[in-house]
Amino acid sequence: MSVVGQSVPRVDGAAKAAGATRYLDDLVFPGMLFGRTIRATIPCGRVTGVHFDFDRTGFTVVDWRDIPGPNAILHVTDDQPCLVQSEVRHAAEPVLLLAHPDRETLWAAQVRLDEERAEPVLDPRRSPRSHKDILIERGDLAAGFAAADVVVEGEYRTGHQEHVYIEPQGIIAVPEEGGGITIHGSIQCPYYVHHALTHLLALPADKVRVVAAELGGGFGGKEDYPSVIAAHAALLAFKARRPVKLVYERAEDMWATTKRHPSIVRHRTGVTKDGRLVAMEIEILLDGGAYVTLSPVVLSRCCLHATGGYRCPNVRIAGRAAFTNSGPNGAFRGFGAPQAQFALEAHMDRVAEALEMDPARLRLRNVLRPGDTMPTGQRMGDDCSAGTVLRQAVRRSGWTRKRRAWQGTDRGIGLALFCHGGGFTGSGEERLASRCTLETTATGVRVLVAATEMGQGSWTVLAQVVADALGVPLEQVAVAVPDTAVVPNSGPTVASRTSMVVGRILERGAKDLKERLGGLAPAEHFRRHGPVSVTTRYEAPPGLSWDEEHYRGDAYATFAWACDVAEVRLDPDTYEARASKLTLVQEFGRPLNPVLALGQIEGGTAQGIGWALTEEVVMREGAMANAQLTNYCIPTTLDTPPMETVVVENPFPHGAFGAKGLGELPMDGPAPAIVNALRHLGLDLREVPATPERVMDAVDRRARPTAGR
Amino acid sequence: MNTPRSGGGARTVAAGPVAFTLNGHAVSVDAHPMARLLDVLREDLGLTGTKEGCGEGECGACTVLLDGAPVCSCLVPLAHARGREVRTIESLGGDHALQRAFVAEGGAQCGACTPGMIMAALALPEHPTRERIRQGLAGNLCRCTGYEAIYRAVERAASETVATPGASAAAEERKP
C-alpha cells in the first residue's frame, strides 16, 4: 500500500510528545566541562588587552593563538575569524573562550577587555564595501518607460528578524584518541561544520566527525553559525583534553548569532493605462553585516525573486549586499526571497492604486503563464501555477465582496502573490553533487543521508519516499542519524531541497536497489546474501542551463507558487494591526505527507506574521539591544489568526513523487498581504514590522494627505 | 549574558535537602534552595523532558505543574517546591491522549516546546473551546506550527477523553 501522500504519523513524534527525544543539551559526557564565550562589546576597533579578574586555577582559557590552522571560519569565503586577534568588526564578536567543570564558577569569572572603539559603518547605504553585487538586465528599459502611461516609484524596507528556534544553539565537542574530534550539535548541515573544522584545526577529513542531534528548530539559524560554536567547543576540548559543552543562553543566542538581512528595495515601474507592466527597475540593498558568511547567496535569491510571479519585457535588477559593522546576517527561511517579494507586492498595490484598479485584477493581467519568461530568460512550463493560485485565492477568500464591503471600516483585506525557487540556485545542485545511500539490514532498509530533522519532518517524508519506491512497508525503513562518519554528503538541509532533491535521489536509488534485490524483501535478501548498499548521485532535470556570470538561464529547477489573502483589523486606540484571518493557497507540487505539509504552511505563515507585525530587532551600535523574549515578540496563540489552507496539486516530474520545495514558500507572503490589507484601510505603510508606532504615523499621514514623506 | 544560571555564586547557604512529590513519588534533593527547579529536574533528577527555551519565563518550554497549576520551572526556586506536588511530562508515560493527539495532528514539529505545551494543555478544562485553548496556551511559544495543529491536537484529545468529574473544575479554579 502506498504511503506517499498519506499523513502517516511522524517517526520522531512519539518520542517528542513523551519528552524522550535527546536534544543537545540533554546529552552528558563523562568529565564534561562547560564552555563560555567572551565577546567584544564595540562595533568596530581593536582589543588591546585582556584582564582575568579571577583565579584561573581549574579553568581552560583559549585565544586565537590556540588555533592549529588558519584563524578562519570557512564558508563561502574565509574572511570571518574564529577568534578576534586584535581587530573587531562587530559587537559580540568572539574574543576568548573559557571552560570549567562547574557552571557557576565559570559564569562568575570576570574578564575585562581593553577595547579601542573606532567609528563604525552602520548604515548599509553609506557602506564603502560590497560583499556582492548582482545585475540582471533584460530588454530595453528606456523604451519600456517611454511606452508607459504611468510610472510609480517607491522604497520599501524590512527589518532584521531573529530565528527564535525554541532550542538555543549548542555544541558538545569530544576529543578522541589519535588526535581527532567528534562534534555533537544542534546543526542543520553537518558537512558544513565538518568542512569548517578540518580547515580550522588542520585535520584530515577522517579526524573530524560531526553528529547532528535532533534539532529543536533551525529555520536557517543553524545553517552557518554552528560552525563558529563547533570551532570554539573543539578548541576548548583539545586544550582541556576533555569534552566541552557550549550551549548559548537565549540572550547570548539573540545577541550574537545571525539574523535575517534587513533590506531597502527601490522600485520604479512603468505601466500602461490598462495595467500592463512594461518596465521594472529594481534596486536591492541588503545589510550583510561584518563578514561575508552567506550574504552573496542570499542576495542572489533575493534578486532572482525580485519580479516574482509577473512577466515584464524590460527589466533591470541591481542588487548589493553591503558590509556594515553589524553582526553578520545569515540564512533565515526564505533566504532573500521574502525581502524581494515584500517590496514587489507592496509596490504592486501602489501601482494598482495609481491606476485605480483592483489589485487582484492588476496581478491577473500580468501573472506569469506557461510559455512566459522570467528576467533571466527562464521559461515557465506547466509547473507554473501562478494564475491558478491567484484566482483560487480571490475566490476562496471572498475578495471582491469584502474589498467592497469593508471600505471605510476598521477592517482591511489584502493579498500577495509569490513564488519560491526550490533547491540551490543556478548550478548549485550540480556543484553539490549530493549522494544518498540505501543499505539492506536485518529488519529492512536503512536510509543514509545528511538531511537533519529540525521539526520539518524530513525523516518521515524520506522514509515514505523510500518505502513506496522500494515497495516495502514503512516500518521496514529506518533513517540513520546524520553522522559524517556514517552518512554520505547529501547536501545541507536548507533551500527547501530535502523532499524535492534529496527525496528524488532516494527515489531513484530505491528503484535501483529494488532491481538488485531481485524480488526478495530487503531483510530476506540481507539474511541470504549479507548487506547490499546502493549509492546514488544527484542528476539535474534535463534541459536546465545556467550562466552564473551573466545571470541568464534557469535559476531554479522549478518554483512553488502561492497566494495569501490577509484580513486585518485596526485597533483605533492602540494602533495595533491584527491579522484576523489568512487564506493560504499554495502549490508545491504534491504533498508527500499532508499533515506535515500543513505544518510547514501554517508555521511558516506564523513566522511571516511575526516579521510583518511584531518582531522588531532594535539595533544599537550594530547589535541587538532587545535580546530577550520579553521585548522581542514572536507570535503567541493570541497573535496568530485562523488560517484556511488550500493545497493546489501540480506534480513536478523531477521531484520525489511530484514534490517541489515547500519549507520556505509560506514565509514569503504574509508580510506583503498584511501591509496591503492595511493599505485597503488607507494606510501607506512601506516598512515591516508594522508596529503600532509605524501604524500611528500612517494614520496621521492618512489624516493629512499632503504631509507624506 | 554573564549572569549565573542558578542561585548565583552563594552556594554556602546550608539549608538541607528539599523534599517534594515528583510525578507521584516522594523525592528529596540536596541542592541550593535557590537553584532553579528546571535545573534540579534536569540535572539532579535526570528528567530531561522539561526543556529550557529562554530562562526568563517568557517561552513556557519548561512548564511543569506545581500542585496542578502550570508554572515556568526556570522561575521557580527549588525551595518553593518543598512539600508540594511537581508533575512533569515524564508522568504521562507516552500514551496519554494528548501525547497521541500531538503526534497525529502534527502538534509536535521540532518538539522543543512540546513537553511544556502538553503540560499547559493538561491544565485546561476538560472540553475547552478554541478560545479557551488559545488563552490557556498563550504563555507557551511555538515557533514551528503557528499553533493551529496544536489546537487541533488539544481538541482531538478532548474528544477522546471521557469526562472525569471534578478534575477539570479543580484545574480551572487554579487558573487566573
PDB file of N, CA and C in Angstrom, chain A residues 10 13 16-19 22-23 25-26 36 103-104 107 162-164 166 215-217 219 249-250 255 454-455 598-600 602-603 606-607 615 628-630 634-637 640 643, chain B residues 1-6 8 42-43 48-49 51-54 56 58-59 61 89 99 103 105-106 108-112 114-115 118 134 137-138 141 143-149 151-152:
ATOM      1  N   ARG A  10       4.488  11.162  12.199  1.00  0.00           N
ATOM      2  CA  ARG A  10       5.921  11.373  12.035  1.00  0.00           C
ATOM      3  C   ARG A  10       6.708  10.373  12.890  1.00  0.00           C
ATOM      4  N   GLY A  13       7.685  11.485  16.284  1.00  0.00           N
ATOM      5  CA  GLY A  13       6.615  12.173  17.013  1.00  0.00           C
ATOM      6  C   GLY A  13       6.408  11.672  18.436  1.00  0.00           C
ATOM      7  N   LYS A  16       9.000  12.792  20.869  1.00  0.00           N
ATOM      8  CA  LYS A  16       8.916  14.226  21.155  1.00  0.00           C
ATOM      9  C   LYS A  16       7.765  14.526  22.105  1.00  0.00           C
ATOM     10  N   ALA A  17       6.633  13.876  21.882  1.00  0.00           N
ATOM     11  CA  ALA A  17       5.487  14.115  22.760  1.00  0.00           C
ATOM     12  C   ALA A  17       5.727  13.547  24.159  1.00  0.00           C
ATOM     13  N   ALA A  18       6.600  12.557  24.245  1.00  0.00           N
ATOM     14  CA  ALA A  18       6.906  11.965  25.555  1.00  0.00           C
ATOM     15  C   ALA A  18       8.011  12.724  26.285  1.00  0.00           C
ATOM     16  N   GLY A  19       8.643  13.664  25.617  1.00  0.00           N
ATOM     17  CA  GLY A  19       9.790  14.356  26.216  1.00  0.00           C
ATOM     18  C   GLY A  19      11.027  13.476  26.244  1.00  0.00           C
ATOM     19  N   ARG A  22      16.349  13.179  22.721  1.00  0.00           N
ATOM     20  CA  ARG A  22      17.578  13.707  23.337  1.00  0.00           C
ATOM     21  C   ARG A  22      18.125  14.839  22.482  1.00  0.00           C
ATOM     22  N   TYR A  23      17.895  16.051  22.922  1.00  0.00           N
ATOM     23  CA  TYR A  23      18.462  17.219  22.237  1.00  0.00           C
ATOM     24  C   TYR A  23      19.876  17.430  22.774  1.00  0.00           C
ATOM     25  N   ASP A  25      21.366  19.651  24.585  1.00  0.00           N
ATOM     26  CA  ASP A  25      21.586  20.000  25.997  1.00  0.00           C
ATOM     27  C   ASP A  25      21.193  18.855  26.936  1.00  0.00           C
ATOM     28  N   ASP A  26      20.546  17.824  26.394  1.00  0.00           N
ATOM     29  CA  ASP A  26      20.190  16.675  27.230  1.00  0.00           C
ATOM     30  C   ASP A  26      21.322  15.654  27.303  1.00  0.00           C
ATOM     31  N   ARG A  36      32.268  28.795  27.726  1.00  0.00           N
ATOM     32  CA  ARG A  36      31.701  30.144  27.723  1.00  0.00           C
ATOM     33  C   ARG A  36      32.506  31.014  26.759  1.00  0.00           C
ATOM     34  N   ARG A 103      29.575  25.097  36.391  1.00  0.00           N
ATOM     35  CA  ARG A 103      28.965  26.171  35.616  1.00  0.00           C
ATOM     36  C   ARG A 103      28.902  27.482  36.381  1.00  0.00           C
ATOM     37  N   GLU A 104      28.633  27.375  37.687  1.00  0.00           N
ATOM     38  CA  GLU A 104      28.523  28.606  38.490  1.00  0.00           C
ATOM     39  C   GLU A 104      29.874  29.329  38.536  1.00  0.00           C
ATOM     40  N   TRP A 107      30.638  31.016  35.162  1.00  0.00           N
ATOM     41  CA  TRP A 107      29.927  32.249  34.840  1.00  0.00           C
ATOM     42  C   TRP A 107      30.217  33.363  35.828  1.00  0.00           C
ATOM     43  N   GLU A 162      14.917  37.676  14.031  1.00  0.00           N
ATOM     44  CA  GLU A 162      15.643  36.671  14.806  1.00  0.00           C
ATOM     45  C   GLU A 162      14.888  35.336  14.714  1.00  0.00           C
ATOM     46  N   HIS A 163      15.646  34.247  14.601  1.00  0.00           N
ATOM     47  CA  HIS A 163      15.013  32.949  14.346  1.00  0.00           C
ATOM     48  C   HIS A 163      14.123  32.468  15.503  1.00  0.00           C
ATOM     49  N   VAL A 164      14.621  32.629  16.728  1.00  0.00           N
ATOM     50  CA  VAL A 164      13.903  32.120  17.902  1.00  0.00           C
ATOM     51  C   VAL A 164      13.471  30.664  17.733  1.00  0.00           C
ATOM     52  N   ILE A 166      13.138  27.338  19.408  1.00  0.00           N
ATOM     53  CA  ILE A 166      12.911  27.254  20.861  1.00  0.00           C
ATOM     54  C   ILE A 166      14.119  26.639  21.577  1.00  0.00           C
ATOM     55  N   LEU A 215      17.167  18.521  16.179  1.00  0.00           N
ATOM     56  CA  LEU A 215      17.173  19.965  16.404  1.00  0.00           C
ATOM     57  C   LEU A 215      15.837  20.444  16.960  1.00  0.00           C
ATOM     58  N   GLY A 216      15.931  21.326  17.939  1.00  0.00           N
ATOM     59  CA  GLY A 216      14.733  21.979  18.444  1.00  0.00           C
ATOM     60  C   GLY A 216      14.449  23.237  17.647  1.00  0.00           C
ATOM     61  N   GLY A 217      14.375  23.070  16.339  1.00  0.00           N
ATOM     62  CA  GLY A 217      14.137  24.194  15.436  1.00  0.00           C
ATOM     63  C   GLY A 217      15.426  24.703  14.829  1.00  0.00           C
ATOM     64  N   PHE A 219      15.335  26.833  11.099  1.00  0.00           N
ATOM     65  CA  PHE A 219      14.840  27.954  10.286  1.00  0.00           C
ATOM     66  C   PHE A 219      15.966  28.701   9.572  1.00  0.00           C
ATOM     67  N   GLU A 249      22.819  30.690  26.180  1.00  0.00           N
ATOM     68  CA  GLU A 249      21.570  31.124  26.779  1.00  0.00           C
ATOM     69  C   GLU A 249      20.828  31.956  25.738  1.00  0.00           C
ATOM     70  N   ARG A 250      19.527  32.136  25.960  1.00  0.00           N
ATOM     71  CA  ARG A 250      18.718  32.842  24.970  1.00  0.00           C
ATOM     72  C   ARG A 250      19.288  34.223  24.642  1.00  0.00           C
ATOM     73  N   TRP A 255      21.804  37.899  20.854  1.00  0.00           N
ATOM     74  CA  TRP A 255      22.765  38.993  20.724  1.00  0.00           C
ATOM     75  C   TRP A 255      23.825  38.663  19.672  1.00  0.00           C
ATOM     76  N   MET A 454      14.811  18.816  11.822  1.00  0.00           N
ATOM     77  CA  MET A 454      14.720  20.002  12.688  1.00  0.00           C
ATOM     78  C   MET A 454      13.276  20.350  12.997  1.00  0.00           C
ATOM     79  N   GLY A 455      12.399  19.410  12.728  1.00  0.00           N
ATOM     80  CA  GLY A 455      10.988  19.633  13.001  1.00  0.00           C
ATOM     81  C   GLY A 455      10.140  19.566  11.757  1.00  0.00           C
ATOM     82  N   LEU A 598       0.988  20.736   5.902  1.00  0.00           N
ATOM     83  CA  LEU A 598       0.170  21.781   6.526  1.00  0.00           C
ATOM     84  C   LEU A 598       0.949  22.465   7.648  1.00  0.00           C
ATOM     85  N   GLY A 599       1.719  21.669   8.382  1.00  0.00           N
ATOM     86  CA  GLY A 599       2.552  22.231   9.458  1.00  0.00           C
ATOM     87  C   GLY A 599       3.571  23.227   8.922  1.00  0.00           C
ATOM     88  N   GLN A 600       4.138  22.940   7.757  1.00  0.00           N
ATOM     89  CA  GLN A 600       5.078  23.885   7.153  1.00  0.00           C
ATOM     90  C   GLN A 600       4.367  25.166   6.746  1.00  0.00           C
ATOM     91  N   GLU A 602       1.378  26.459   7.841  1.00  0.00           N
ATOM     92  CA  GLU A 602       0.868  27.260   8.961  1.00  0.00           C
ATOM     93  C   GLU A 602       2.020  27.854   9.788  1.00  0.00           C
ATOM     94  N   GLY A 603       3.059  27.059   9.989  1.00  0.00           N
ATOM     95  CA  GLY A 603       4.186  27.550  10.792  1.00  0.00           C
ATOM     96  C   GLY A 603       4.961  28.644  10.083  1.00  0.00           C
ATOM     97  N   ALA A 606       3.002  31.825  10.230  1.00  0.00           N
ATOM     98  CA  ALA A 606       3.094  32.495  11.536  1.00  0.00           C
ATOM     99  C   ALA A 606       4.397  33.289  11.646  1.00  0.00           C
ATOM    100  N   GLN A 607       5.483  32.719  11.127  1.00  0.00           N
ATOM    101  CA  GLN A 607       6.748  33.474  11.149  1.00  0.00           C
ATOM    102  C   GLN A 607       6.641  34.729  10.291  1.00  0.00           C
ATOM    103  N   GLU A 615       7.777  41.550  15.242  1.00  0.00           N
ATOM    104  CA  GLU A 615       9.165  41.169  15.519  1.00  0.00           C
ATOM    105  C   GLU A 615      10.123  42.285  15.108  1.00  0.00           C
ATOM    106  N   GLN A 628      15.998  39.606  24.188  1.00  0.00           N
ATOM    107  CA  GLN A 628      15.262  38.760  25.126  1.00  0.00           C
ATOM    108  C   GLN A 628      13.826  38.630  24.634  1.00  0.00           C
ATOM    109  N   LEU A 629      13.183  37.540  25.025  1.00  0.00           N
ATOM    110  CA  LEU A 629      11.841  37.285  24.507  1.00  0.00           C
ATOM    111  C   LEU A 629      10.793  38.167  25.171  1.00  0.00           C
ATOM    112  N   THR A 630      11.185  38.912  26.197  1.00  0.00           N
ATOM    113  CA  THR A 630      10.245  39.840  26.824  1.00  0.00           C
ATOM    114  C   THR A 630       9.884  40.968  25.877  1.00  0.00           C
ATOM    115  N   ILE A 634       7.700  37.240  19.339  1.00  0.00           N
ATOM    116  CA  ILE A 634       7.219  36.358  18.270  1.00  0.00           C
ATOM    117  C   ILE A 634       5.744  36.071  18.550  1.00  0.00           C
ATOM    118  N   PRO A 635       5.006  35.672  17.536  1.00  0.00           N
ATOM    119  CA  PRO A 635       3.568  35.472  17.734  1.00  0.00           C
ATOM    120  C   PRO A 635       3.250  34.402  18.790  1.00  0.00           C
ATOM    121  N   THR A 636       2.293  34.721  19.641  1.00  0.00           N
ATOM    122  CA  THR A 636       1.757  33.754  20.600  1.00  0.00           C
ATOM    123  C   THR A 636       0.433  33.237  20.044  1.00  0.00           C
ATOM    124  N   THR A 637      -0.230  32.391  20.830  1.00  0.00           N
ATOM    125  CA  THR A 637      -1.555  31.908  20.411  1.00  0.00           C
ATOM    126  C   THR A 637      -2.529  33.066  20.210  1.00  0.00           C
ATOM    127  N   THR A 640      -1.831  34.839  16.485  1.00  0.00           N
ATOM    128  CA  THR A 640      -1.967  34.146  15.202  1.00  0.00           C
ATOM    129  C   THR A 640      -3.448  33.954  14.898  1.00  0.00           C
ATOM    130  N   MET A 643      -6.241  30.164  10.095  1.00  0.00           N
ATOM    131  CA  MET A 643      -5.699  30.072   8.735  1.00  0.00           C
ATOM    132  C   MET A 643      -6.511  29.046   7.960  1.00  0.00           C
TER     133      MET A 643
ATOM    134  N   MET B   1      23.949  38.234  29.915  1.00  0.00           N
ATOM    135  CA  MET B   1      24.768  37.152  29.367  1.00  0.00           C
ATOM    136  C   MET B   1      25.691  36.556  30.400  1.00  0.00           C
ATOM    137  N   ASN B   2      26.118  37.432  31.304  1.00  0.00           N
ATOM    138  CA  ASN B   2      27.145  36.964  32.214  1.00  0.00           C
ATOM    139  C   ASN B   2      26.599  36.671  33.600  1.00  0.00           C
ATOM    140  N   THR B   3      25.317  36.362  33.660  1.00  0.00           N
ATOM    141  CA  THR B   3      24.743  36.029  34.957  1.00  0.00           C
ATOM    142  C   THR B   3      24.743  34.518  35.129  1.00  0.00           C
ATOM    143  N   PRO B   4      24.951  34.073  36.343  1.00  0.00           N
ATOM    144  CA  PRO B   4      24.932  32.632  36.588  1.00  0.00           C
ATOM    145  C   PRO B   4      23.544  32.075  36.312  1.00  0.00           C
ATOM    146  N   ARG B   5      23.474  30.795  36.023  1.00  0.00           N
ATOM    147  CA  ARG B   5      22.203  30.178  35.689  1.00  0.00           C
ATOM    148  C   ARG B   5      21.348  29.932  36.906  1.00  0.00           C
ATOM    149  N   SER B   6      21.948  29.594  38.022  1.00  0.00           N
ATOM    150  CA  SER B   6      21.114  29.191  39.147  1.00  0.00           C
ATOM    151  C   SER B   6      21.692  29.658  40.467  1.00  0.00           C
ATOM    152  N   GLY B   8      23.095  32.117  41.784  1.00  0.00           N
ATOM    153  CA  GLY B   8      24.273  32.941  41.991  1.00  0.00           C
ATOM    154  C   GLY B   8      25.425  32.124  42.538  1.00  0.00           C
ATOM    155  N   ARG B  42      16.283  18.543  35.629  1.00  0.00           N
ATOM    156  CA  ARG B  42      17.079  18.049  34.507  1.00  0.00           C
ATOM    157  C   ARG B  42      18.400  17.434  34.945  1.00  0.00           C
ATOM    158  N   GLU B  43      19.039  18.068  35.945  1.00  0.00           N
ATOM    159  CA  GLU B  43      20.408  17.661  36.263  1.00  0.00           C
ATOM    160  C   GLU B  43      20.483  16.789  37.513  1.00  0.00           C
ATOM    161  N   THR B  48      15.067  14.952  31.724  1.00  0.00           N
ATOM    162  CA  THR B  48      15.393  15.971  30.714  1.00  0.00           C
ATOM    163  C   THR B  48      14.225  16.261  29.780  1.00  0.00           C
ATOM    164  N   GLY B  49      13.061  15.697  30.060  1.00  0.00           N
ATOM    165  CA  GLY B  49      11.897  16.003  29.226  1.00  0.00           C
ATOM    166  C   GLY B  49      11.488  17.465  29.325  1.00  0.00           C
ATOM    167  N   LYS B  51      12.223  21.255  29.080  1.00  0.00           N
ATOM    168  CA  LYS B  51      13.227  21.941  28.269  1.00  0.00           C
ATOM    169  C   LYS B  51      13.434  23.388  28.714  1.00  0.00           C
ATOM    170  N   GLU B  52      14.627  23.908  28.469  1.00  0.00           N
ATOM    171  CA  GLU B  52      14.880  25.332  28.691  1.00  0.00           C
ATOM    172  C   GLU B  52      14.856  26.045  27.342  1.00  0.00           C
ATOM    173  N   GLY B  53      13.983  27.056  27.234  1.00  0.00           N
ATOM    174  CA  GLY B  53      13.931  27.819  25.990  1.00  0.00           C
ATOM    175  C   GLY B  53      14.486  29.217  26.157  1.00  0.00           C
ATOM    176  N   CYS B  54      14.212  29.842  27.299  1.00  0.00           N
ATOM    177  CA  CYS B  54      14.654  31.234  27.448  1.00  0.00           C
ATOM    178  C   CYS B  54      15.213  31.551  28.827  1.00  0.00           C
ATOM    179  N   GLU B  56      13.750  32.910  31.224  1.00  0.00           N
ATOM    180  CA  GLU B  56      13.197  34.125  31.813  1.00  0.00           C
ATOM    181  C   GLU B  56      11.672  34.091  31.863  1.00  0.00           C
ATOM    182  N   GLU B  58       9.415  33.472  29.637  1.00  0.00           N
ATOM    183  CA  GLU B  58       8.668  34.013  28.511  1.00  0.00           C
ATOM    184  C   GLU B  58       8.168  32.939  27.554  1.00  0.00           C
ATOM    185  N   CYS B  59       8.893  31.839  27.431  1.00  0.00           N
ATOM    186  CA  CYS B  59       8.574  30.900  26.343  1.00  0.00           C
ATOM    187  C   CYS B  59       7.748  29.710  26.790  1.00  0.00           C
ATOM    188  N   ALA B  61       8.648  26.746  27.616  1.00  0.00           N
ATOM    189  CA  ALA B  61       9.148  25.412  27.268  1.00  0.00           C
ATOM    190  C   ALA B  61       9.378  24.566  28.510  1.00  0.00           C
ATOM    191  N   ILE B  89       6.431  16.099  32.265  1.00  0.00           N
ATOM    192  CA  ILE B  89       5.999  15.350  31.082  1.00  0.00           C
ATOM    193  C   ILE B  89       6.220  13.846  31.265  1.00  0.00           C
ATOM    194  N   GLN B  99      -0.723  13.224  24.211  1.00  0.00           N
ATOM    195  CA  GLN B  99       0.509  12.862  23.502  1.00  0.00           C
ATOM    196  C   GLN B  99       0.189  12.202  22.162  1.00  0.00           C
ATOM    197  N   VAL B 103       0.929  13.828  18.199  1.00  0.00           N
ATOM    198  CA  VAL B 103       1.605  13.114  17.107  1.00  0.00           C
ATOM    199  C   VAL B 103       0.690  13.067  15.882  1.00  0.00           C
ATOM    200  N   GLU B 105      -1.845  14.889  14.927  1.00  0.00           N
ATOM    201  CA  GLU B 105      -2.233  16.156  14.297  1.00  0.00           C
ATOM    202  C   GLU B 105      -1.036  17.010  13.874  1.00  0.00           C
ATOM    203  N   GLY B 106       0.176  16.542  14.143  1.00  0.00           N
ATOM    204  CA  GLY B 106       1.343  17.370  13.822  1.00  0.00           C
ATOM    205  C   GLY B 106       1.528  18.519  14.809  1.00  0.00           C
ATOM    206  N   ALA B 108       3.389  18.444  17.318  1.00  0.00           N
ATOM    207  CA  ALA B 108       4.820  18.480  17.627  1.00  0.00           C
ATOM    208  C   ALA B 108       5.583  18.503  16.321  1.00  0.00           C
ATOM    209  N   GLN B 109       6.391  19.540  16.124  1.00  0.00           N
ATOM    210  CA  GLN B 109       7.309  19.525  14.970  1.00  0.00           C
ATOM    211  C   GLN B 109       8.721  19.330  15.494  1.00  0.00           C
ATOM    212  N   CYS B 110       9.392  20.434  15.879  1.00  0.00           N
ATOM    213  CA  CYS B 110      10.751  20.242  16.405  1.00  0.00           C
ATOM    214  C   CYS B 110      10.711  19.601  17.781  1.00  0.00           C
ATOM    215  N   GLY B 111       9.602  19.785  18.487  1.00  0.00           N
ATOM    216  CA  GLY B 111       9.422  19.114  19.766  1.00  0.00           C
ATOM    217  C   GLY B 111       9.953  19.864  20.977  1.00  0.00           C
ATOM    218  N   ALA B 112      10.620  20.982  20.771  1.00  0.00           N
ATOM    219  CA  ALA B 112      11.233  21.667  21.908  1.00  0.00           C
ATOM    220  C   ALA B 112      10.197  22.323  22.813  1.00  0.00           C
ATOM    221  N   THR B 114       7.114  21.136  22.960  1.00  0.00           N
ATOM    222  CA  THR B 114       6.038  20.165  23.132  1.00  0.00           C
ATOM    223  C   THR B 114       5.797  19.728  24.585  1.00  0.00           C
ATOM    224  N   PRO B 115       6.831  19.340  25.334  1.00  0.00           N
ATOM    225  CA  PRO B 115       6.544  18.931  26.711  1.00  0.00           C
ATOM    226  C   PRO B 115       5.860  20.043  27.526  1.00  0.00           C
ATOM    227  N   ILE B 118       2.247  20.499  26.297  1.00  0.00           N
ATOM    228  CA  ILE B 118       1.345  19.438  26.762  1.00  0.00           C
ATOM    229  C   ILE B 118       1.038  19.631  28.249  1.00  0.00           C
ATOM    230  N   ARG B 134      -6.680  28.885  23.276  1.00  0.00           N
ATOM    231  CA  ARG B 134      -5.754  29.980  22.934  1.00  0.00           C
ATOM    232  C   ARG B 134      -5.311  30.726  24.191  1.00  0.00           C
ATOM    233  N   LEU B 137      -2.938  28.527  26.440  1.00  0.00           N
ATOM    234  CA  LEU B 137      -1.604  28.234  25.909  1.00  0.00           C
ATOM    235  C   LEU B 137      -0.847  29.509  25.522  1.00  0.00           C
ATOM    236  N   ALA B 138      -1.391  30.653  25.898  1.00  0.00           N
ATOM    237  CA  ALA B 138      -0.777  31.919  25.464  1.00  0.00           C
ATOM    238  C   ALA B 138       0.611  32.124  26.060  1.00  0.00           C
ATOM    239  N   LEU B 141       5.316  29.475  23.865  1.00  0.00           N
ATOM    240  CA  LEU B 141       5.679  29.832  22.492  1.00  0.00           C
ATOM    241  C   LEU B 141       6.002  28.588  21.689  1.00  0.00           C
ATOM    242  N   ARG B 143       7.489  27.949  17.695  1.00  0.00           N
ATOM    243  CA  ARG B 143       7.976  28.649  16.507  1.00  0.00           C
ATOM    244  C   ARG B 143       7.725  27.844  15.247  1.00  0.00           C
ATOM    245  N   CYS B 144       7.250  26.619  15.392  1.00  0.00           N
ATOM    246  CA  CYS B 144       7.107  25.746  14.216  1.00  0.00           C
ATOM    247  C   CYS B 144       5.708  25.707  13.626  1.00  0.00           C
ATOM    248  N   THR B 145       4.688  25.636  14.463  1.00  0.00           N
ATOM    249  CA  THR B 145       3.373  25.203  13.977  1.00  0.00           C
ATOM    250  C   THR B 145       2.425  26.334  13.613  1.00  0.00           C
ATOM    251  N   GLY B 146       2.660  27.538  14.135  1.00  0.00           N
ATOM    252  CA  GLY B 146       1.622  28.561  14.008  1.00  0.00           C
ATOM    253  C   GLY B 146       0.412  28.238  14.872  1.00  0.00           C
ATOM    254  N   TYR B 147       0.554  27.250  15.741  1.00  0.00           N
ATOM    255  CA  TYR B 147      -0.410  26.853  16.783  1.00  0.00           C
ATOM    256  C   TYR B 147      -1.634  26.113  16.275  1.00  0.00           C
ATOM    257  N   GLU B 148      -1.947  26.224  14.991  1.00  0.00           N
ATOM    258  CA  GLU B 148      -3.187  25.614  14.501  1.00  0.00           C
ATOM    259  C   GLU B 148      -3.208  24.106  14.775  1.00  0.00           C
ATOM    260  N   ALA B 149      -2.090  23.434  14.500  1.00  0.00           N
ATOM    261  CA  ALA B 149      -2.048  21.981  14.707  1.00  0.00           C
ATOM    262  C   ALA B 149      -2.115  21.642  16.195  1.00  0.00           C
ATOM    263  N   TYR B 151      -3.898  23.377  18.417  1.00  0.00           N
ATOM    264  CA  TYR B 151      -5.332  23.451  18.761  1.00  0.00           C
ATOM    265  C   TYR B 151      -6.046  22.166  18.331  1.00  0.00           C
ATOM    266  N   ARG B 152      -5.733  21.732  17.106  1.00  0.00           N
ATOM    267  CA  ARG B 152      -6.391  20.517  16.616  1.00  0.00           C
ATOM    268  C   ARG B 152      -6.043  19.320  17.505  1.00  0.00           C
TER     269      ARG B 152
END
